Amino acid sequence: MTQADLEQDLAAESEDALLVRIATAEDRAAFAELFGRFAGRIKAFLIKSGSPPEIAEDVAQDVMVTIWRKSGSFDPEKASGATWIYTIARNRRIDLIRRQKRPEPDPEDPAFRPEPEASPESSLSASRRDEAVRSALASLTEDQREVVQLAFFSGLSHGEIAERLDTPLGTVKSRLRLSFARLRSELGSGFQDELLGD
């Protein structure tokens, strides 16, 4: 079979058959045929949808590369080859619109600035506070410490704690109440003000 015969055969094949050939045999000739059929049409589709020509060209190229890479996911039972290809193009167009609508990050935005370094006094105070909290938590019974950890470190509700521990809800609430009283006693009444003031 000559090259001309091969090209004629490929030109007669449906998009579905070409996609199957690409998926099963990485058939470059089938891809070239598909590229010839769709690259220009996809670019035109993107330009009609409002994309500038140079962007449409880049996106069309990207769509064709995606077709080569993802041809194995094409399922002729679910959609025709043309529909599958235009779905990829539509999704790329949506991605492009989202990128265009997303504002550029402002380098002056406080969120991009590093936190100021804590003063030595503040670091020492935080270190002492952390040690006091660890010591106070260590003074709790194992059951009390467990409910405090589930409530405050895991963020579980009282009901979720009761379910996880297979313990009555009243028992969970009682353990938390006793834990708070113990922590208040260990840490002192001014500890909450200090914690909230930092």
PDB file of C-alpha atoms in Angstrom:
ATOM      1  CA  MET A   1       0.000   0.000   0.000  1.00  0.00           C
ATOM      2  CA  THR A   2       1.409   3.383  -1.005  1.00  0.00           C
ATOM      3  CA  GLN A   3       1.458   6.504   1.174  1.00  0.00           C
ATOM      4  CA  ALA A   4      -1.242   8.004  -1.054  1.00  0.00           C
ATOM      5  CA  ASP A   5      -3.440   4.924  -0.543  1.00  0.00           C
ATOM      6  CA  LEU A   6      -2.930   5.127   3.232  1.00  0.00           C
ATOM      7  CA  GLU A   7      -3.861   8.816   3.261  1.00  0.00           C
ATOM      8  CA  GLN A   8      -6.949   8.104   1.169  1.00  0.00           C
ATOM      9  CA  ASP A   9      -8.006   5.321   3.557  1.00  0.00           C
ATOM     10  CA  LEU A  10      -7.507   7.569   6.587  1.00  0.00           C
ATOM     11  CA  ALA A  11      -9.464  10.398   4.944  1.00  0.00           C
ATOM     12  CA  ALA A  12     -12.385   8.009   4.557  1.00  0.00           C
ATOM     13  CA  GLU A  13     -12.317   6.928   8.220  1.00  0.00           C
ATOM     14  CA  SER A  14     -14.586   8.454  10.845  1.00  0.00           C
ATOM     15  CA  GLU A  15     -13.237  10.496  13.740  1.00  0.00           C
ATOM     16  CA  ASP A  16     -14.204   7.617  16.028  1.00  0.00           C
ATOM     17  CA  ALA A  17     -12.048   5.168  14.066  1.00  0.00           C
ATOM     18  CA  LEU A  18      -9.125   7.595  13.957  1.00  0.00           C
ATOM     19  CA  LEU A  19      -9.295   8.127  17.728  1.00  0.00           C
ATOM     20  CA  VAL A  20      -9.340   4.372  18.295  1.00  0.00           C
ATOM     21  CA  ARG A  21      -6.257   3.985  16.061  1.00  0.00           C
ATOM     22  CA  ILE A  22      -4.454   6.715  18.010  1.00  0.00           C
ATOM     23  CA  ALA A  23      -5.406   5.132  21.335  1.00  0.00           C
ATOM     24  CA  THR A  24      -4.515   1.562  20.440  1.00  0.00           C
ATOM     25  CA  ALA A  25      -1.480   2.013  18.190  1.00  0.00           C
ATOM     26  CA  GLU A  26      -0.318   5.598  18.696  1.00  0.00           C
ATOM     27  CA  ASP A  27      -0.943   5.939  14.974  1.00  0.00           C
ATOM     28  CA  ARG A  28       0.735   9.200  13.897  1.00  0.00           C
ATOM     29  CA  ALA A  29      -0.861   9.171  10.458  1.00  0.00           C
ATOM     30  CA  ALA A  30      -4.316   8.915  12.069  1.00  0.00           C
ATOM     31  CA  PHE A  31      -3.405  11.802  14.354  1.00  0.00           C
ATOM     32  CA  ALA A  32      -2.183  13.884  11.405  1.00  0.00           C
ATOM     33  CA  GLU A  33      -5.513  13.279   9.659  1.00  0.00           C
ATOM     34  CA  LEU A  34      -7.451  14.258  12.796  1.00  0.00           C
ATOM     35  CA  PHE A  35      -5.230  17.310  13.243  1.00  0.00           C
ATOM     36  CA  GLY A  36      -5.952  18.411   9.685  1.00  0.00           C
ATOM     37  CA  ARG A  37      -9.677  18.024  10.230  1.00  0.00           C
ATOM     38  CA  PHE A  38      -9.967  19.753  13.602  1.00  0.00           C
ATOM     39  CA  ALA A  39      -7.112  22.144  14.456  1.00  0.00           C
ATOM     40  CA  GLY A  40      -8.458  24.953  12.249  1.00  0.00           C
ATOM     41  CA  ARG A  41     -12.079  24.327  13.245  1.00  0.00           C
ATOM     42  CA  ILE A  42     -11.196  24.432  16.941  1.00  0.00           C
ATOM     43  CA  LYS A  43      -9.273  27.676  16.462  1.00  0.00           C
ATOM     44  CA  ALA A  44     -12.259  29.188  14.625  1.00  0.00           C
ATOM     45  CA  PHE A  45     -14.598  27.990  17.385  1.00  0.00           C
ATOM     46  CA  LEU A  46     -12.421  29.675  20.024  1.00  0.00           C
ATOM     47  CA  ILE A  47     -12.184  32.941  18.039  1.00  0.00           C
ATOM     48  CA  LYS A  48     -15.984  32.996  17.597  1.00  0.00           C
ATOM     49  CA  SER A  49     -16.233  32.485  21.368  1.00  0.00           C
ATOM     50  CA  GLY A  50     -14.213  35.667  21.941  1.00  0.00           C
ATOM     51  CA  SER A  51     -10.618  34.458  22.247  1.00  0.00           C
ATOM     52  CA  PRO A  52      -7.942  36.548  20.537  1.00  0.00           C
ATOM     53  CA  PRO A  53      -6.462  34.702  17.489  1.00  0.00           C
ATOM     54  CA  GLU A  54      -3.026  34.127  19.063  1.00  0.00           C
ATOM     55  CA  ILE A  55      -4.628  32.687  22.227  1.00  0.00           C
ATOM     56  CA  ALA A  56      -7.022  30.592  20.129  1.00  0.00           C
ATOM     57  CA  GLU A  57      -4.030  29.193  18.213  1.00  0.00           C
ATOM     58  CA  ASP A  58      -2.257  28.191  21.452  1.00  0.00           C
ATOM     59  CA  VAL A  59      -5.392  26.666  22.954  1.00  0.00           C
ATOM     60  CA  ALA A  60      -6.145  24.745  19.725  1.00  0.00           C
ATOM     61  CA  GLN A  61      -2.614  23.300  19.794  1.00  0.00           C
ATOM     62  CA  ASP A  62      -3.122  22.354  23.453  1.00  0.00           C
ATOM     63  CA  VAL A  63      -6.429  20.666  22.604  1.00  0.00           C
ATOM     64  CA  MET A  64      -4.756  18.612  19.883  1.00  0.00           C
ATOM     65  CA  VAL A  65      -1.976  17.532  22.266  1.00  0.00           C
ATOM     66  CA  THR A  66      -4.658  16.543  24.787  1.00  0.00           C
ATOM     67  CA  ILE A  67      -6.410  14.475  22.120  1.00  0.00           C
ATOM     68  CA  TRP A  68      -3.151  12.606  21.467  1.00  0.00           C
ATOM     69  CA  ARG A  69      -2.528  11.995  25.178  1.00  0.00           C
ATOM     70  CA  LYS A  70      -6.088  11.222  26.251  1.00  0.00           C
ATOM     71  CA  SER A  71      -7.318   9.278  23.231  1.00  0.00           C
ATOM     72  CA  GLY A  72      -7.455   6.162  25.412  1.00  0.00           C
ATOM     73  CA  SER A  73     -10.289   7.720  27.422  1.00  0.00           C
ATOM     74  CA  PHE A  74     -12.456   8.205  24.310  1.00  0.00           C
ATOM     75  CA  ASP A  75     -15.500   5.930  24.440  1.00  0.00           C
ATOM     76  CA  PRO A  76     -17.514   5.722  21.190  1.00  0.00           C
ATOM     77  CA  GLU A  77     -20.427   4.310  23.223  1.00  0.00           C
ATOM     78  CA  LYS A  78     -20.774   7.628  25.098  1.00  0.00           C
ATOM     79  CA  ALA A  79     -20.163  10.225  22.389  1.00  0.00           C
ATOM     80  CA  SER A  80     -19.003  10.658  18.829  1.00  0.00           C
ATOM     81  CA  GLY A  81     -15.381  11.545  18.174  1.00  0.00           C
ATOM     82  CA  ALA A  82     -16.288  15.088  17.106  1.00  0.00           C
ATOM     83  CA  THR A  83     -18.378  15.642  20.245  1.00  0.00           C
ATOM     84  CA  TRP A  84     -15.552  14.350  22.445  1.00  0.00           C
ATOM     85  CA  ILE A  85     -13.040  16.655  20.721  1.00  0.00           C
ATOM     86  CA  TYR A  86     -15.269  19.727  20.991  1.00  0.00           C
ATOM     87  CA  THR A  87     -15.910  18.938  24.658  1.00  0.00           C
ATOM     88  CA  ILE A  88     -12.156  19.112  25.270  1.00  0.00           C
ATOM     89  CA  ALA A  89     -12.032  22.425  23.360  1.00  0.00           C
ATOM     90  CA  ARG A  90     -14.988  23.815  25.336  1.00  0.00           C
ATOM     91  CA  ASN A  91     -13.381  22.833  28.637  1.00  0.00           C
ATOM     92  CA  ARG A  92     -10.092  24.484  27.622  1.00  0.00           C
ATOM     93  CA  ARG A  93     -12.042  27.622  26.680  1.00  0.00           C
ATOM     94  CA  ILE A  94     -13.736  27.637  30.113  1.00  0.00           C
ATOM     95  CA  ASP A  95     -10.328  27.224  31.802  1.00  0.00           C
ATOM     96  CA  LEU A  96      -9.040  30.160  29.748  1.00  0.00           C
ATOM     97  CA  ILE A  97     -11.972  32.368  30.773  1.00  0.00           C
ATOM     98  CA  ARG A  98     -11.459  31.484  34.437  1.00  0.00           C
ATOM     99  CA  ARG A  99      -7.763  32.371  34.210  1.00  0.00           C
ATOM    100  CA  GLN A 100      -8.607  35.686  32.539  1.00  0.00           C
ATOM    101  CA  LYS A 101     -11.166  36.564  35.224  1.00  0.00           C
ATOM    102  CA  ARG A 102      -8.826  35.697  38.070  1.00  0.00           C
ATOM    103  CA  PRO A 103      -7.142  38.913  39.188  1.00  0.00           C
ATOM    104  CA  GLU A 104      -3.373  39.092  39.300  1.00  0.00           C
ATOM    105  CA  PRO A 105      -2.056  38.831  42.866  1.00  0.00           C
ATOM    106  CA  ASP A 106      -1.245  42.211  44.392  1.00  0.00           C
ATOM    107  CA  PRO A 107       2.272  42.114  45.868  1.00  0.00           C
ATOM    108  CA  GLU A 108       1.196  44.870  48.273  1.00  0.00           C
ATOM    109  CA  ASP A 109      -1.571  42.691  49.710  1.00  0.00           C
ATOM    110  CA  PRO A 110      -0.864  42.105  53.424  1.00  0.00           C
ATOM    111  CA  ALA A 111      -1.517  38.385  52.909  1.00  0.00           C
ATOM    112  CA  PHE A 112       1.741  38.185  50.902  1.00  0.00           C
ATOM    113  CA  ARG A 113       3.827  39.884  53.535  1.00  0.00           C
ATOM    114  CA  PRO A 114       5.680  37.738  56.037  1.00  0.00           C
ATOM    115  CA  GLU A 115       4.614  37.867  59.631  1.00  0.00           C
ATOM    116  CA  PRO A 116       6.779  40.258  61.623  1.00  0.00           C
ATOM    117  CA  GLU A 117       9.299  38.483  63.798  1.00  0.00           C
ATOM    118  CA  ALA A 118       8.171  38.182  67.363  1.00  0.00           C
ATOM    119  CA  SER A 119      10.130  40.133  69.931  1.00  0.00           C
ATOM    120  CA  PRO A 120      12.282  38.101  72.341  1.00  0.00           C
ATOM    121  CA  GLU A 121       9.901  39.014  75.182  1.00  0.00           C
ATOM    122  CA  SER A 122       6.890  37.863  73.168  1.00  0.00           C
ATOM    123  CA  SER A 123       8.634  34.604  72.200  1.00  0.00           C
ATOM    124  CA  LEU A 124       9.550  33.927  75.824  1.00  0.00           C
ATOM    125  CA  SER A 125       6.000  34.707  76.935  1.00  0.00           C
ATOM    126  CA  ALA A 126       4.575  32.349  74.274  1.00  0.00           C
ATOM    127  CA  SER A 127       7.034  29.634  75.273  1.00  0.00           C
ATOM    128  CA  ARG A 128       6.041  29.951  78.945  1.00  0.00           C
ATOM    129  CA  ARG A 129       2.359  29.963  78.033  1.00  0.00           C
ATOM    130  CA  ASP A 130       2.785  26.794  75.903  1.00  0.00           C
ATOM    131  CA  GLU A 131       4.615  25.055  78.747  1.00  0.00           C
ATOM    132  CA  ALA A 132       1.876  26.057  81.201  1.00  0.00           C
ATOM    133  CA  VAL A 133      -0.821  24.661  78.900  1.00  0.00           C
ATOM    134  CA  ARG A 134       1.100  21.389  78.402  1.00  0.00           C
ATOM    135  CA  SER A 135       1.524  21.048  82.154  1.00  0.00           C
ATOM    136  CA  ALA A 136      -2.144  21.808  82.803  1.00  0.00           C
ATOM    137  CA  LEU A 137      -3.236  19.256  80.189  1.00  0.00           C
ATOM    138  CA  ALA A 138      -0.941  16.674  81.771  1.00  0.00           C
ATOM    139  CA  SER A 139      -2.728  17.202  85.099  1.00  0.00           C
ATOM    140  CA  LEU A 140      -6.036  15.981  83.625  1.00  0.00           C
ATOM    141  CA  THR A 141      -7.146  12.374  83.851  1.00  0.00           C
ATOM    142  CA  GLU A 142      -6.770  10.345  80.678  1.00  0.00           C
ATOM    143  CA  ASP A 143     -10.548  10.456  80.020  1.00  0.00           C
ATOM    144  CA  GLN A 144     -10.639  14.242  80.503  1.00  0.00           C
ATOM    145  CA  ARG A 145      -7.595  14.819  78.294  1.00  0.00           C
ATOM    146  CA  GLU A 146      -9.138  12.657  75.564  1.00  0.00           C
ATOM    147  CA  VAL A 147     -12.394  14.668  75.401  1.00  0.00           C
ATOM    148  CA  VAL A 148     -10.465  17.980  75.458  1.00  0.00           C
ATOM    149  CA  GLN A 149      -8.247  16.811  72.579  1.00  0.00           C
ATOM    150  CA  LEU A 150     -11.235  15.607  70.544  1.00  0.00           C
ATOM    151  CA  ALA A 151     -13.172  18.841  71.186  1.00  0.00           C
ATOM    152  CA  PHE A 152     -10.400  21.379  70.643  1.00  0.00           C
ATOM    153  CA  PHE A 153      -7.723  19.717  68.539  1.00  0.00           C
ATOM    154  CA  SER A 154      -9.965  17.531  66.360  1.00  0.00           C
ATOM    155  CA  GLY A 155     -12.897  19.979  66.354  1.00  0.00           C
ATOM    156  CA  LEU A 156     -15.559  17.375  67.149  1.00  0.00           C
ATOM    157  CA  SER A 157     -18.927  18.329  68.619  1.00  0.00           C
ATOM    158  CA  HIS A 158     -20.051  16.863  71.950  1.00  0.00           C
ATOM    159  CA  GLY A 159     -22.331  14.445  70.082  1.00  0.00           C
ATOM    160  CA  GLU A 160     -19.504  13.322  67.764  1.00  0.00           C
ATOM    161  CA  ILE A 161     -17.209  12.753  70.754  1.00  0.00           C
ATOM    162  CA  ALA A 162     -19.889  10.676  72.478  1.00  0.00           C
ATOM    163  CA  GLU A 163     -20.323   8.610  69.324  1.00  0.00           C
ATOM    164  CA  ARG A 164     -16.581   8.129  68.768  1.00  0.00           C
ATOM    165  CA  LEU A 165     -15.930   7.107  72.393  1.00  0.00           C
ATOM    166  CA  ASP A 166     -19.184   5.127  72.651  1.00  0.00           C
ATOM    167  CA  THR A 167     -19.915   7.152  75.796  1.00  0.00           C
ATOM    168  CA  PRO A 168     -23.167   8.836  76.898  1.00  0.00           C
ATOM    169  CA  LEU A 169     -23.425  12.508  75.899  1.00  0.00           C
ATOM    170  CA  GLY A 170     -23.912  13.557  79.535  1.00  0.00           C
ATOM    171  CA  THR A 171     -20.624  11.870  80.470  1.00  0.00           C
ATOM    172  CA  VAL A 172     -18.781  13.727  77.700  1.00  0.00           C
ATOM    173  CA  LYS A 173     -20.216  17.074  78.863  1.00  0.00           C
ATOM    174  CA  SER A 174     -19.363  16.273  82.469  1.00  0.00           C
ATOM    175  CA  ARG A 175     -15.746  15.382  81.587  1.00  0.00           C
ATOM    176  CA  LEU A 176     -15.376  18.615  79.620  1.00  0.00           C
ATOM    177  CA  ARG A 177     -16.822  20.686  82.488  1.00  0.00           C
ATOM    178  CA  LEU A 178     -14.443  19.056  84.973  1.00  0.00           C
ATOM    179  CA  SER A 179     -11.546  19.538  82.552  1.00  0.00           C
ATOM    180  CA  PHE A 180     -12.264  23.263  82.205  1.00  0.00           C
ATOM    181  CA  ALA A 181     -12.479  23.696  85.947  1.00  0.00           C
ATOM    182  CA  ARG A 182      -9.151  21.916  86.365  1.00  0.00           C
ATOM    183  CA  LEU A 183      -7.474  23.903  83.590  1.00  0.00           C
ATOM    184  CA  ARG A 184      -8.783  27.192  85.064  1.00  0.00           C
ATOM    185  CA  SER A 185      -7.406  26.173  88.424  1.00  0.00           C
ATOM    186  CA  GLU A 186      -4.005  25.219  86.978  1.00  0.00           C
ATOM    187  CA  LEU A 187      -3.624  28.192  84.657  1.00  0.00           C
ATOM    188  CA  GLY A 188      -5.148  30.929  86.807  1.00  0.00           C
ATOM    189  CA  SER A 189      -7.960  33.336  86.018  1.00  0.00           C
ATOM    190  CA  GLY A 190      -5.752  35.813  84.132  1.00  0.00           C
ATOM    191  CA  PHE A 191      -4.587  33.219  81.638  1.00  0.00           C
ATOM    192  CA  GLN A 192      -7.594  33.658  79.312  1.00  0.00           C
ATOM    193  CA  ASP A 193      -7.056  37.448  79.194  1.00  0.00           C
ATOM    194  CA  GLU A 194      -3.363  36.944  78.397  1.00  0.00           C
ATOM    195  CA  LEU A 195      -4.190  34.400  75.694  1.00  0.00           C
ATOM    196  CA  LEU A 196      -6.792  36.603  74.030  1.00  0.00           C
ATOM    197  CA  GLY A 197      -4.675  39.722  74.381  1.00  0.00           C
ATOM    198  CA  ASP A 198      -1.707  38.295  72.419  1.00  0.00           C
TER     199      ASP A 198
END
